């Protein structure tokens, strides 16, 4: 028993001492099929450099491309990125306007490359409230990539987890009211299908950058059994090494799903 404990402790120490993970290290372990990221810290990154907050968002956009490319190379199936929450409308108009232009700039710059890399673009969130230029750019990317079967790059845009759950409840209640659904037939699987993620599996790994340790209304239902990795790195500084380290940390975790 003592030996088992000693071995376990040695393994834990070895894991935490491993400063860098290479792509090859990571590919030897389990790759999370769905990774969700709360990309936080753009404003602080800009402030540290005496730049306007929007400069941080712009730098953050470039990181999106790098992380997407690496996730795809690792064989991740879905990458969900929290790009704009239903609460972000409270920010100054100039910042909101800038954030609403970013998807267009991102897609104008990178869509051909994403297509070449077999990436499929999807969106979750209330699209109806987006400015038409944002909506059109995203719809075009969704359409242009719908045949791709590589990584799903899923943008959470004007997304809120509580609203998503309320809307799923309303849709199910409507079906019960109209007599097309029995209350007894409502289970977790059916509920999940009525969320914006629909058939997308739940994230196995959730990463949040910038040292904040909260969910901020992100995928509240879907992260029930996700592993959480919090890092102090600000999103614009989050590079391939940090992503590999987060996946490496995931690979060290023992997932029990409530069992032993
Ligand atoms: C939170 O950082 C970040 C956001 C609200 C926006 C995230 C958007 C991007 C990273 C760019 C997205 C790119 C595409 C392609 C849509 P914050 O501004 O709250 O940072 P702070 O906490 O340091 O102020």
PDB file of N, CA, C and O in Angstrom, residues 208-212 230-234:
ATOM      1  N   UNK A 208      -9.757  28.468 -18.903  1.00  0.00           N
ATOM      2  CA  UNK A 208      -9.984  29.915 -18.775  1.00  0.00           C
ATOM      3  C   UNK A 208      -8.642  30.591 -18.547  1.00  0.00           C
ATOM      4  O   UNK A 208      -7.878  30.201 -17.668  1.00  0.00           O
ATOM      5  N   UNK A 209      -8.399  31.616 -19.328  1.00  0.00           N
ATOM      6  CA  UNK A 209      -7.135  32.347 -19.193  1.00  0.00           C
ATOM      7  C   UNK A 209      -7.308  33.539 -18.259  1.00  0.00           C
ATOM      8  O   UNK A 209      -8.418  33.876 -17.860  1.00  0.00           O
ATOM      9  N   UNK A 210      -6.212  34.159 -17.891  1.00  0.00           N
ATOM     10  CA  UNK A 210      -6.126  35.462 -17.195  1.00  0.00           C
ATOM     11  C   UNK A 210      -6.279  35.405 -15.682  1.00  0.00           C
ATOM     12  O   UNK A 210      -6.387  36.448 -15.045  1.00  0.00           O
ATOM     13  N   UNK A 211      -6.303  34.203 -15.107  1.00  0.00           N
ATOM     14  CA  UNK A 211      -6.320  34.110 -13.653  1.00  0.00           C
ATOM     15  C   UNK A 211      -7.690  34.215 -13.004  1.00  0.00           C
ATOM     16  O   UNK A 211      -7.809  34.085 -11.785  1.00  0.00           O
ATOM     17  N   UNK A 212      -8.733  34.465 -13.789  1.00  0.00           N
ATOM     18  CA  UNK A 212     -10.078  34.522 -13.201  1.00  0.00           C
ATOM     19  C   UNK A 212     -10.588  33.093 -13.057  1.00  0.00           C
ATOM     20  O   UNK A 212     -10.443  32.280 -13.973  1.00  0.00           O
ATOM     21  N   UNK A 230      -7.332  26.414 -15.229  1.00  0.00           N
ATOM     22  CA  UNK A 230      -7.241  27.877 -15.137  1.00  0.00           C
ATOM     23  C   UNK A 230      -5.772  28.271 -15.235  1.00  0.00           C
ATOM     24  O   UNK A 230      -4.926  27.667 -14.572  1.00  0.00           O
ATOM     25  N   UNK A 231      -5.495  29.250 -16.064  1.00  0.00           N
ATOM     26  CA  UNK A 231      -4.114  29.713 -16.189  1.00  0.00           C
ATOM     27  C   UNK A 231      -4.072  31.231 -16.033  1.00  0.00           C
ATOM     28  O   UNK A 231      -5.016  31.927 -16.416  1.00  0.00           O
ATOM     29  N   UNK A 232      -2.951  31.716 -15.465  1.00  0.00           N
ATOM     30  CA  UNK A 232      -2.805  33.172 -15.281  1.00  0.00           C
ATOM     31  C   UNK A 232      -2.473  33.891 -16.591  1.00  0.00           C
ATOM     32  O   UNK A 232      -2.537  35.110 -16.663  1.00  0.00           O
ATOM     33  N   UNK A 233      -2.098  33.122 -17.602  1.00  0.00           N
ATOM     34  CA  UNK A 233      -1.687  33.737 -18.876  1.00  0.00           C
ATOM     35  C   UNK A 233      -2.856  34.512 -19.478  1.00  0.00           C
ATOM     36  O   UNK A 233      -3.985  34.022 -19.511  1.00  0.00           O
ATOM     37  N   UNK A 234      -2.596  35.737 -19.937  1.00  0.00           N
ATOM     38  CA  UNK A 234      -3.642  36.538 -20.583  1.00  0.00           C
ATOM     39  C   UNK A 234      -3.858  36.008 -22.000  1.00  0.00           C
ATOM     40  O   UNK A 234      -2.901  35.571 -22.654  1.00  0.00           O
TER      41      UNK A 234
END
